Structure formats: structure tokens, C-alpha cells
Amino acid sequence: MLNYFFHSQLSLGLAECLVAALLALAVTLLARTRAPGLLKELPLAELRGVIQIVAVGAILAFMLRGPQWTSLLVLIAMMLAAASIVRKRAKKIPRAFMLALISICTGAGIVLAVMIVFGVIPLKITMLVPVGSMVIANTMNTQSLFLDRLRGEATSHVGEIESALALGASADAAVLPYLNAAFRACLIPSVDNIRSLGIVWIPGIMAGMVLSGASPLYAALYQFVVLTTIFSASALACFVSSHLVTRRIFTVHEQLLLR
Amino acid sequence: MLTCSQLGRTLPPPEARTLLSDVNFTLERGEVLAVVGPSGAGKSTLLRLLNRLDEPTSGAVTLNGIDTRTIPPRELRRRIGMVMQRAYLFPGTVAENVAFGPKQQGKNISTDQIDALLTHVGLAGYASRDALTLSGGEAQRVAITRALANEPQVLLLDEPTSALDETARHSVEALLESLIRERHLTCVWVTHSIEQARTMAGKVLAVEAGRVSAYGIAAEVLHA
Ligand SMILES: Nc1ncnc2c1ncn2[C@@H]1O[C@H](COP(=O)(O)OP(=O)(O)OP(=O)(O)O)[C@@H](O)[C@H]1O
Ligand SMILES: [Mg+2]
């Protein structure tokens, strides 16, 4: 119906956004007794979201005219943003920004680099930016989960951790069971995504590839590639941060800082 | 010998609250100091400064004349053992809990040694029991055994019997008394019970709101 009125792709896109946004607003209006605050928040969130994503689209359009390596700059900016979001989530952990930045850069960075070297992810803006952003975003989520879970485990086992210290254990040994528990827990969503692939959900990138004309079979295989890459990047990032985090939650004299 | 001079701890800003200040005492080998005072007075804080689970912000602690800040924390905590109000046993067997301390130094404590220790504290045959299913009194005995496996010179006791019922309390008290005597342990014992302080300790340190309100020979301090 819309394409009857709008002929350029851009105006059509904007009109489509408007329909989706109004629908969301209508649903919220209907459900306003459940979450009164949401009604105030939503229009602003929608406006913000649309501006951000349009800006990204515009930058991509601009980059497409330039050299392909500029996509690397975009990924670096994304990693910085991801680290600052993890820091907000892990407020109780001192110096969490550097921790998250180092972990995300090593995890996502190394895994993406390997995939690029093998040509699995082509060094093309149209592929590297969307796939890279998925990998980085998921690595970020896993990092937040890891640090939050670790904080939770440690603060609910202060007695055990300090008992271990009091028996002459190193900080690493005292916190080890809780590090391992957090590590296992934060990777569960990533493993479950691989397990449920295709049955429970057909993720966005496959939908996108099919929409833009790739063979559904190739798109399906590529979806597996993306999800396992996400797992590798997340696991590597957590591995790195599990080694760096002890120095942040203990003092140099092996005193527990969290409580 | 364990001494404390002008020992204190003030939290870092922004809180900047003084938890404890100007604590002085001297304990010869084998002496027991009872630390008494109302809840929140700073008794646990004092113990944590002694084995450096918390960092003193003023004063010093010496062990056999050596400033404890010059001893690596792990080494210090082996020499100054600690038993808390609750046992906080680790998941696993009783034997694994007892072997934990020595294992941290890469030492292996033999099953015979573990059995001997357990027999000594009245837990013969408990070695392979699941540590997390023990009763409060049994768990506290394991916590004491676990601390002793490191062969400490000093034992810090943070209300070790307050979570126990009457019978268990008396038997753990008796156990501690005999262990302290046999091993000539220097002991700092936080307690809520004046009765316990009177029977167990030679010296008493009374703390109130982070300050020492009395210190001296138990009979004199507790009489006043
Ligand atoms: N890390 C910390 N941060 C902030 N406050 C603390 C910290 N540790 C202890 N405190 C505070 O220091 C004060 C003394 O605590 P402490 O545990 O030493 O008291 P206590 O004499 O052992 O009390 P109780 O008999 O209830 O065990 C309390 O007000 C406590 O809230
Ligand atoms: Mg206390």
C-alpha cells in the first residue's frame, strides 16, 4: 500500500518506520496501565533509535564510496563503545573499562582477524561492518554477563573467599570456583543459540541475506559461521578478562575489594 | 609474640569513617586476649587487621618483633590462622577442607596426618564425609582443624561459638582451650560472652565504637 504513495526508496523507508513506530505507540497506549513510564520513554527512544540507525546508514553509504579498510575504523569505534557499556554494567568492578576494552579487542579482534585472513569474512564494508558488529555486540553482552555474574558469585561467597585467603590461598585460588562458575554461565546463551539455530530462531543476518538475493542454503551455512564466530569471540574475551579481573577485585596485598 | 601499636583503620573517602583507632596490646606466646564490646564496635575489624584481610591505615602489628607488613600476606596468614563465626567450609570432603591450607603451599598433608588431626578434635572417621552436610558444631570443628593444619603460631577466633547451641558451644570451647594449651597458641578471641572471656582469656580488650575502652588482666578488667 505504501509504495503506491512513495516512490523513492528513502521516503518509502521513512514511511515504513513511521508505521512501525505508530504501531508500537498504539500498543503501549493500550498497555499503559502496565508500565506508565514506558509511554513517556518510548517516543524519545524511538526517535533516538531512528536517528542513530539512519546516521549509521548514512555513514555506510558514504564509506561505500571510499576505500574498504575504513570499515576497520568502524569496528574499533564499536569496540570502544562496547567497552564503555560493559563498564556501566560492571560498576562495582574497579577499572572495568580497560578490562572490557582489552578483553573485547582481543576476543573479537583476534577471532575476526582469523576469519578475515581465511577469507571467511570478506574485507568488504557491506559484510565486515554488519558481521563485525554482531560479533562485537555479542561479545559485549557476554562480557557484561560474565562480570555481573562474577560480582554476584563473589559477593554471595565473601565468607568462603576470605576463609580461603585466611588459610594462605592466593587471590587467584580463592576466587577460582566463582570465576569458573561465571565463565560457564555467561557462555550458556551463546551455546544455546548455536544449539537452537534454525529451530527456535532464524537470525537477522540470514533473513537479510535471503532478502538481498543470496541462496537460502548458503545463507543458512553462513549463519552457522556467524554464530560460532560469536561464540569463539565471546569465549576468548571472557578467558582474557578472567585473567585480568582478579587484579581488580583484590588489592595487591590479596584483600577482597568486593562486598 | 604479637603486638599492636596505635593500630587503626579509616575507610577511604568518600566514606572516610574511622572503624577502629589507637589499639595497643602485647601478647606473649601462649597468651589469650579476649576482645569484647557491643555489636559494630570494631572487633572483627581488629582481627582482620591482624591477619591483613583489611589494610591498617595507621599503626603497626608485629609478630615476633617483625612488622607484619614486611611478611608476604599469604605467609602471614599461614602464621596467623583465623576461625570465623561461621565455618564457611568449601564444597568437598572434610579431608579436602583440612588439606586446603597445606595444599596452597604445594605441601601434601598425608591421610594419616589428617586422620590424626580429626581424631584429635573429636571427629574420628569424618575424613570422607561431605563437608557441607555437617552440623554447626561439627563444621566449626572442621574449620578449626583446617586452620590448625597450617600450624599457625597465632589463632584469631571471631565469635567461633556464637552460632552454636549450648552443648556444641561447651564442647568447642573445651576443644579450643586444650588446643591453645597444647600448642602454646597465642590467641585473640572475639566474644560476646563475658563468661567466655573470663574462663578463656588472660587479658581482655574492651572496644566501644572503634575505641579501646579498657585493656588489661582479665580478672581486673572484667571486675570493674
Ligand atoms: N569494608 C567495610 N566498609 C564499610 N564499613 C565497614 C566495613 N567493614 C566494617 N565496617 C563497619 O565497621 C564497623 C565495625 O564492624 P565490625 O564487623 O568490626 O564490628 P563487630 O564489633 O565485629 O560487630 P559484631 O559484634 O556485630 O560482629 C561496623 O559499623 C561496620 O558496618
Ligand atoms: Mg564481628
XYZ file of C-alpha atoms and ligand atoms in Angstrom:
515
model
C 0.000 0.000 0.000
C 2.777 2.411 0.999
C 4.694 2.011 -2.251
C 1.637 3.323 -4.041
C 2.224 6.720 -2.401
C 6.015 6.776 -2.005
C 8.268 6.261 -4.963
C 11.814 6.905 -3.745
C 13.368 4.198 -1.551
C 14.255 6.717 1.165
C 10.801 8.200 1.563
C 9.329 4.713 1.448
C 11.715 3.632 4.227
C 10.793 6.593 6.392
C 7.096 5.932 5.877
C 7.640 2.292 6.883
C 9.425 3.447 10.055
C 6.511 5.729 10.835
C 4.002 2.873 10.554
C 6.124 0.613 12.791
C 6.657 3.393 15.341
C 2.981 4.333 15.486
C 2.022 0.686 15.931
C 4.440 0.394 18.876
C 2.974 3.575 20.352
C -0.580 2.272 19.924
C 0.282 -0.991 21.668
C 1.916 0.907 24.513
C -1.134 3.170 24.793
C -3.245 0.053 25.117
C -0.956 -1.364 27.798
C -0.228 1.899 29.611
C -1.628 0.659 32.911
C 1.114 -1.974 32.983
C 4.039 0.401 32.555
C 3.075 4.079 32.742
C 6.723 5.195 32.474
C 7.170 3.363 29.197
C 4.749 5.680 27.412
C 6.906 8.671 28.245
C 10.112 6.896 27.334
C 9.060 5.255 24.109
C 8.700 8.208 21.686
C 12.094 9.516 22.704
C 13.661 6.064 22.448
C 12.116 5.600 19.023
C 13.346 8.971 17.832
C 16.811 8.294 19.181
C 16.911 4.838 17.628
C 15.841 6.027 14.219
C 18.341 8.885 14.196
C 21.193 6.603 15.276
C 20.471 3.944 12.720
C 19.903 6.467 9.925
C 23.212 8.086 10.823
C 24.907 4.690 10.601
C 23.230 4.078 7.270
C 24.419 7.459 6.007
C 27.978 6.775 7.182
C 27.907 3.370 5.479
C 26.637 4.962 2.275
C 29.449 7.487 2.462
C 32.072 4.836 3.253
C 30.974 2.677 0.358
C 32.410 5.318 -1.956
C 35.801 5.257 -0.211
C 38.380 2.507 0.440
C 37.152 -0.696 2.088
C 39.603 -0.616 5.033
C 37.631 2.247 6.606
C 35.331 -0.487 7.926
C 38.107 -1.366 10.408
C 37.794 2.108 11.911
C 34.089 1.499 12.403
C 34.810 -1.765 14.231
C 37.327 -0.058 16.514
C 34.789 2.626 17.374
C 32.252 -0.110 18.115
C 34.667 -1.857 20.477
C 35.243 1.391 22.369
C 31.502 1.919 22.695
C 31.021 -1.707 23.768
C 33.675 -1.385 26.485
C 32.018 1.721 27.890
C 28.666 -0.073 28.013
C 30.242 -3.018 29.859
C 31.790 -0.569 32.306
C 28.355 0.824 33.143
C 27.034 -2.680 33.716
C 30.013 -3.652 35.903
C 30.083 -0.548 38.103
C 31.272 -2.417 41.194
C 34.389 -3.694 39.473
C 37.194 -1.136 39.567
C 38.767 -0.082 36.266
C 36.269 -2.145 34.299
C 36.586 -0.038 31.142
C 40.169 -1.053 30.398
C 39.369 -4.617 31.400
C 36.446 -4.769 28.972
C 38.315 -2.964 26.220
C 41.297 -5.301 26.385
C 39.069 -8.386 26.525
C 36.744 -7.323 23.720
C 39.612 -6.189 21.499
C 41.484 -9.452 21.988
C 38.401 -11.665 21.773
C 36.538 -10.058 18.891
C 39.725 -8.700 17.305
C 41.668 -11.959 17.058
C 38.665 -14.044 16.015
C 37.587 -11.549 13.335
C 41.170 -11.254 12.095
C 41.420 -15.030 11.682
C 38.129 -15.094 9.792
C 39.281 -12.251 7.548
C 42.647 -13.908 6.845
C 40.890 -17.103 5.779
C 38.511 -15.043 3.670
C 35.503 -16.332 5.582
C 34.526 -12.761 6.266
C 35.362 -10.704 3.179
C 37.095 -7.394 3.783
C 34.125 -5.612 2.288
C 32.242 -2.885 4.104
C 28.894 -4.485 3.314
C 29.961 -7.715 5.056
C 32.560 -6.719 7.626
C 30.528 -3.998 9.292
C 27.304 -5.951 9.874
C 29.026 -9.250 10.766
C 31.687 -7.494 12.836
C 29.061 -5.525 14.729
C 27.169 -8.723 15.557
C 30.324 -10.336 16.871
C 31.290 -7.276 18.914
C 27.780 -6.720 20.288
C 27.506 -10.329 21.424
C 30.997 -10.304 22.900
C 29.956 -7.203 24.818
C 26.844 -8.915 26.177
C 28.847 -11.939 27.262
C 31.375 -9.673 28.986
C 28.628 -7.875 30.894
C 27.119 -11.208 31.894
C 30.490 -12.567 32.968
C 31.398 -9.601 35.142
C 27.917 -9.295 36.609
C 27.774 -12.985 37.413
C 31.257 -12.920 38.912
C 30.324 -9.977 41.110
C 27.182 -11.815 42.207
C 29.024 -15.053 42.934
C 31.827 -13.298 44.781
C 29.606 -11.070 46.897
C 27.473 -14.021 47.946
C 30.572 -16.042 48.872
C 32.635 -13.408 50.667
C 32.942 -15.730 53.680
C 34.337 -18.595 51.631
C 36.710 -16.366 49.662
C 38.081 -14.691 52.784
C 38.329 -18.052 54.547
C 40.486 -19.270 51.676
C 42.647 -16.130 51.900
C 42.912 -16.584 55.656
C 44.254 -20.096 55.041
C 47.046 -18.680 52.906
C 45.454 -19.060 49.480
C 46.395 -16.681 46.689
C 43.698 -14.329 45.419
C 43.522 -16.406 42.246
C 42.984 -19.650 44.133
C 40.423 -18.087 46.467
C 38.211 -16.808 43.662
C 38.739 -19.678 41.205
C 35.468 -21.592 41.804
C 33.458 -18.392 41.287
C 35.423 -17.375 38.199
C 34.725 -20.783 36.697
C 31.033 -20.602 37.561
C 30.718 -17.151 35.978
C 32.625 -18.289 32.901
C 30.330 -21.266 32.399
C 27.169 -19.224 32.996
C 27.989 -16.371 30.634
C 28.582 -18.673 27.678
C 25.285 -20.532 28.054
C 23.260 -18.123 25.836
C 25.879 -18.322 23.113
C 25.944 -22.130 23.148
C 22.146 -22.294 23.275
C 21.945 -20.017 20.238
C 24.044 -22.468 18.265
C 22.040 -25.399 19.575
C 18.673 -23.878 18.709
C 19.781 -22.470 15.381
C 17.005 -22.731 12.802
C 14.579 -24.440 15.187
C 13.787 -21.618 17.558
C 15.002 -18.696 15.547
C 16.191 -17.648 12.134
C 18.513 -14.798 12.946
C 18.628 -11.446 11.246
C 21.657 -11.915 9.058
C 20.180 -14.945 7.309
C 16.916 -13.134 6.785
C 18.907 -10.206 5.395
C 20.951 -12.361 3.010
C 17.845 -14.120 1.722
C 16.096 -10.777 1.317
C 19.026 -9.466 -0.707
C 19.021 -12.453 -3.020
C 21.584 -14.993 -1.691
C 20.756 -18.682 -1.937
C 18.909 -19.742 1.238
C 21.250 -22.711 1.671
C 24.402 -20.565 1.571
C 22.723 -18.034 3.848
C 21.948 -20.851 6.280
C 25.538 -22.097 6.354
C 26.800 -18.570 6.771
C 24.505 -18.085 9.719
C 26.231 -21.001 11.412
C 29.575 -19.353 10.660
C 28.450 -16.131 12.300
C 27.107 -17.801 15.430
C 30.177 -19.950 16.011
C 32.376 -16.914 15.402
C 30.357 -15.107 18.056
C 30.935 -17.987 20.445
C 34.693 -18.014 19.825
C 34.999 -14.263 20.259
C 32.886 -14.268 23.453
C 34.722 -17.192 24.999
C 38.136 -15.750 24.175
C 37.141 -12.345 25.581
C 35.912 -13.943 28.826
C 39.047 -16.026 29.059
C 41.148 -12.881 28.821
C 39.060 -10.953 31.327
C 39.004 -13.887 33.735
C 42.764 -13.488 33.921
C 42.679 -9.726 34.325
C 39.789 -9.426 36.748
C 41.488 -10.847 39.847
C 43.831 -7.881 39.987
C 40.793 -5.602 40.010
C 38.717 -7.235 42.712
C 41.654 -7.813 45.070
C 44.299 -5.387 46.328
C 47.979 -6.127 45.783
C 48.019 -7.490 49.336
C 45.345 -10.038 48.380
C 42.464 -8.371 50.183
C 38.992 -8.763 48.672
C 37.557 -5.429 47.494
C 34.042 -6.585 46.583
C 31.369 -6.910 49.219
C 54.912 -12.556 70.490
C 52.157 -10.450 68.952
C 51.973 -6.701 69.441
C 49.794 -3.938 68.178
C 50.709 -0.280 68.384
C 48.383 2.601 67.581
C 46.636 0.260 65.166
C 43.650 1.699 63.314
C 41.636 1.730 60.147
C 39.777 4.572 58.494
C 37.762 3.871 55.358
C 38.938 5.650 52.225
C 36.963 8.717 51.097
C 34.161 9.437 50.362
C 33.002 7.479 53.422
C 36.123 8.242 55.461
C 34.638 6.662 58.594
C 37.046 5.541 61.320
C 36.280 1.905 62.122
C 38.990 1.472 64.705
C 41.722 3.608 66.188
C 44.654 3.516 68.607
C 44.656 -0.154 69.549
C 47.664 -1.204 71.642
C 48.387 -4.581 73.170
C 51.172 -7.066 73.706
C 50.695 -10.818 73.856
C 53.396 -13.303 74.803
C 53.399 -16.727 73.251
C 50.510 -18.816 74.602
C 48.566 -15.833 75.946
C 44.887 -15.428 75.170
C 43.337 -11.994 74.651
C 39.558 -11.714 74.736
C 38.110 -8.863 72.689
C 34.724 -7.771 73.951
C 32.332 -4.967 73.066
C 28.943 -4.204 71.578
C 27.930 -5.109 68.053
C 29.566 -2.875 65.462
C 32.335 -1.808 67.867
C 35.091 -2.929 65.519
C 36.049 -6.319 66.963
C 36.022 -8.197 63.659
C 37.811 -5.277 62.070
C 40.624 -5.672 64.611
C 41.084 -9.360 63.732
C 41.061 -8.551 60.019
C 43.823 -6.007 60.558
C 45.900 -8.596 62.397
C 45.970 -11.080 59.506
C 45.751 -8.277 56.971
C 42.437 -9.216 55.400
C 41.943 -5.461 55.734
C 44.700 -2.898 55.426
C 45.578 -0.869 58.528
C 45.632 2.851 57.825
C 47.620 3.666 60.945
C 49.894 1.945 63.417
C 51.589 -1.395 63.108
C 51.337 -5.054 64.027
C 54.437 -7.052 64.841
C 54.823 -10.807 65.008
C 57.934 -11.956 66.891
C 59.274 -8.440 66.520
C 58.788 -8.297 62.751
C 56.444 -5.735 61.203
C 53.744 -7.833 59.544
C 53.726 -5.550 56.507
C 57.142 -6.934 55.613
C 55.810 -10.504 55.581
C 54.086 -11.572 52.334
C 50.324 -11.733 53.055
C 49.974 -15.459 52.318
C 52.865 -16.306 54.607
C 51.452 -14.021 57.304
C 48.024 -15.643 57.099
C 49.570 -19.078 57.483
C 51.298 -17.964 60.645
C 48.198 -16.149 61.922
C 45.262 -18.512 61.402
C 41.639 -17.471 61.669
C 38.325 -19.098 62.541
C 35.184 -17.109 61.890
C 31.693 -17.090 63.339
C 30.516 -19.449 60.642
C 32.642 -22.298 59.315
C 32.443 -21.400 55.589
C 33.614 -24.870 54.607
C 34.437 -25.461 50.950
C 32.391 -27.920 48.881
C 34.050 -31.341 49.012
C 35.058 -33.726 51.749
C 36.194 -32.909 55.259
C 39.673 -34.170 54.331
C 39.837 -31.798 51.357
C 38.961 -28.911 53.643
C 41.695 -29.861 56.087
C 44.232 -30.285 53.283
C 43.346 -26.900 51.725
C 45.887 -24.777 53.628
C 48.936 -27.013 53.148
C 47.968 -27.536 49.501
C 48.223 -23.787 48.904
C 51.919 -24.030 49.747
C 52.321 -27.029 47.470
C 52.665 -29.244 50.548
C 50.903 -32.552 50.775
C 49.395 -33.487 54.082
C 49.072 -37.275 54.356
C 45.781 -39.013 55.065
C 47.316 -40.308 58.302
C 48.067 -36.763 59.411
C 44.542 -35.672 58.501
C 43.043 -38.597 60.400
C 45.213 -37.823 63.411
C 44.113 -34.169 63.398
C 40.458 -35.122 63.034
C 40.689 -37.683 65.830
C 42.240 -35.023 67.999
C 39.282 -32.678 67.552
C 36.774 -35.476 68.129
C 35.933 -36.110 64.500
C 37.477 -39.553 64.012
C 36.171 -41.208 60.838
C 34.891 -37.947 59.333
C 37.598 -37.620 56.660
C 35.469 -38.669 53.704
C 32.228 -37.019 54.869
C 30.676 -34.272 52.723
C 31.712 -31.030 54.406
C 28.507 -29.198 53.537
C 26.218 -31.655 55.316
C 27.828 -31.397 58.759
C 26.079 -29.962 61.803
C 27.082 -26.494 63.026
C 29.296 -27.863 65.803
C 30.974 -30.419 63.540
C 31.522 -27.802 60.830
C 33.129 -25.447 63.326
C 35.473 -28.224 64.470
C 36.470 -28.784 60.849
C 37.076 -25.045 60.450
C 39.366 -25.152 63.500
C 41.173 -28.248 62.185
C 41.551 -26.596 58.790
C 43.225 -23.594 60.404
C 45.482 -25.822 62.545
C 46.681 -27.789 59.505
C 48.747 -24.706 58.611
C 50.464 -24.947 62.021
C 49.891 -21.289 62.905
C 51.571 -19.550 65.846
C 48.624 -17.254 66.398
C 44.932 -18.101 66.187
C 42.281 -15.439 65.614
C 38.823 -16.501 66.724
C 35.852 -14.375 65.660
C 32.972 -15.488 67.884
C 33.663 -19.110 66.990
C 30.892 -20.460 69.208
C 28.163 -17.851 68.817
C 26.331 -19.758 66.090
C 26.272 -22.957 68.150
C 23.806 -24.304 70.672
C 24.716 -24.687 74.339
C 26.129 -28.245 74.160
C 28.119 -27.675 70.988
C 29.423 -24.404 72.408
C 30.773 -26.064 75.529
C 32.490 -28.835 73.604
C 34.069 -26.442 71.079
C 35.210 -24.216 73.954
C 36.797 -27.189 75.682
C 38.467 -28.226 72.434
C 39.889 -24.756 71.834
C 41.100 -24.500 75.404
C 43.039 -27.752 75.156
C 44.447 -26.917 71.709
C 45.613 -23.499 72.860
C 47.336 -25.022 75.866
C 48.996 -27.918 73.989
C 50.236 -25.871 71.087
C 51.097 -22.724 73.048
C 48.929 -20.769 70.649
C 48.779 -17.034 71.023
C 45.142 -16.260 70.652
C 42.896 -13.261 70.011
C 39.363 -14.323 70.778
C 36.398 -12.098 69.973
C 33.431 -12.946 72.146
C 30.099 -11.556 73.231
C 30.155 -13.595 76.380
C 31.798 -12.106 79.467
C 31.672 -15.602 80.911
C 33.692 -16.962 77.995
C 36.191 -14.111 78.283
C 36.617 -14.815 81.990
C 37.227 -18.533 81.566
C 39.325 -18.488 78.418
C 41.431 -15.358 78.465
C 44.300 -13.974 80.469
C 43.850 -10.471 79.075
C 40.851 -8.526 77.938
C 40.496 -5.690 75.433
C 37.169 -3.881 75.517
C 36.230 -1.955 72.392
C 33.448 0.560 72.009
C 32.631 2.481 68.854
C 36.074 1.899 67.399
C 37.991 2.904 70.534
C 39.584 0.878 73.273
C 37.639 1.455 76.488
C 39.641 -0.922 78.685
C 42.668 -3.195 78.414
C 44.393 -5.354 80.986
C 44.402 -8.541 83.036
C 41.083 -10.323 82.577
C 40.185 -10.548 86.245
C 40.763 -6.808 86.757
C 39.039 -5.554 83.619
C 36.026 -7.789 83.963
C 35.612 -6.977 87.639
C 35.320 -3.259 87.045
N 34.518 -2.806 54.474
C 33.727 -2.043 55.221
N 33.109 -0.983 54.679
C 32.303 -0.187 55.417
N 32.051 -0.385 56.697
C 32.629 -1.423 57.299
C 33.492 -2.316 56.606
N 33.892 -3.262 57.454
C 33.310 -2.976 58.625
N 32.555 -1.871 58.543
C 31.827 -1.224 59.655
O 32.710 -1.142 60.743
C 32.020 -1.235 61.953
C 32.645 -2.294 62.813
O 32.413 -3.549 62.204
P 32.889 -4.915 62.863
O 32.435 -6.008 61.957
O 34.326 -4.830 63.152
O 32.042 -4.925 64.214
P 31.997 -6.048 65.330
O 32.478 -5.423 66.573
O 32.704 -7.269 64.856
O 30.435 -6.322 65.427
P 29.666 -7.714 65.675
O 29.760 -7.988 67.118
O 28.262 -7.410 65.243
O 30.316 -8.739 64.815
C 30.574 -1.517 61.600
O 29.864 -0.299 61.700
C 30.644 -1.982 60.159
O 29.473 -1.632 59.483
Mg 32.094 -9.212 64.233
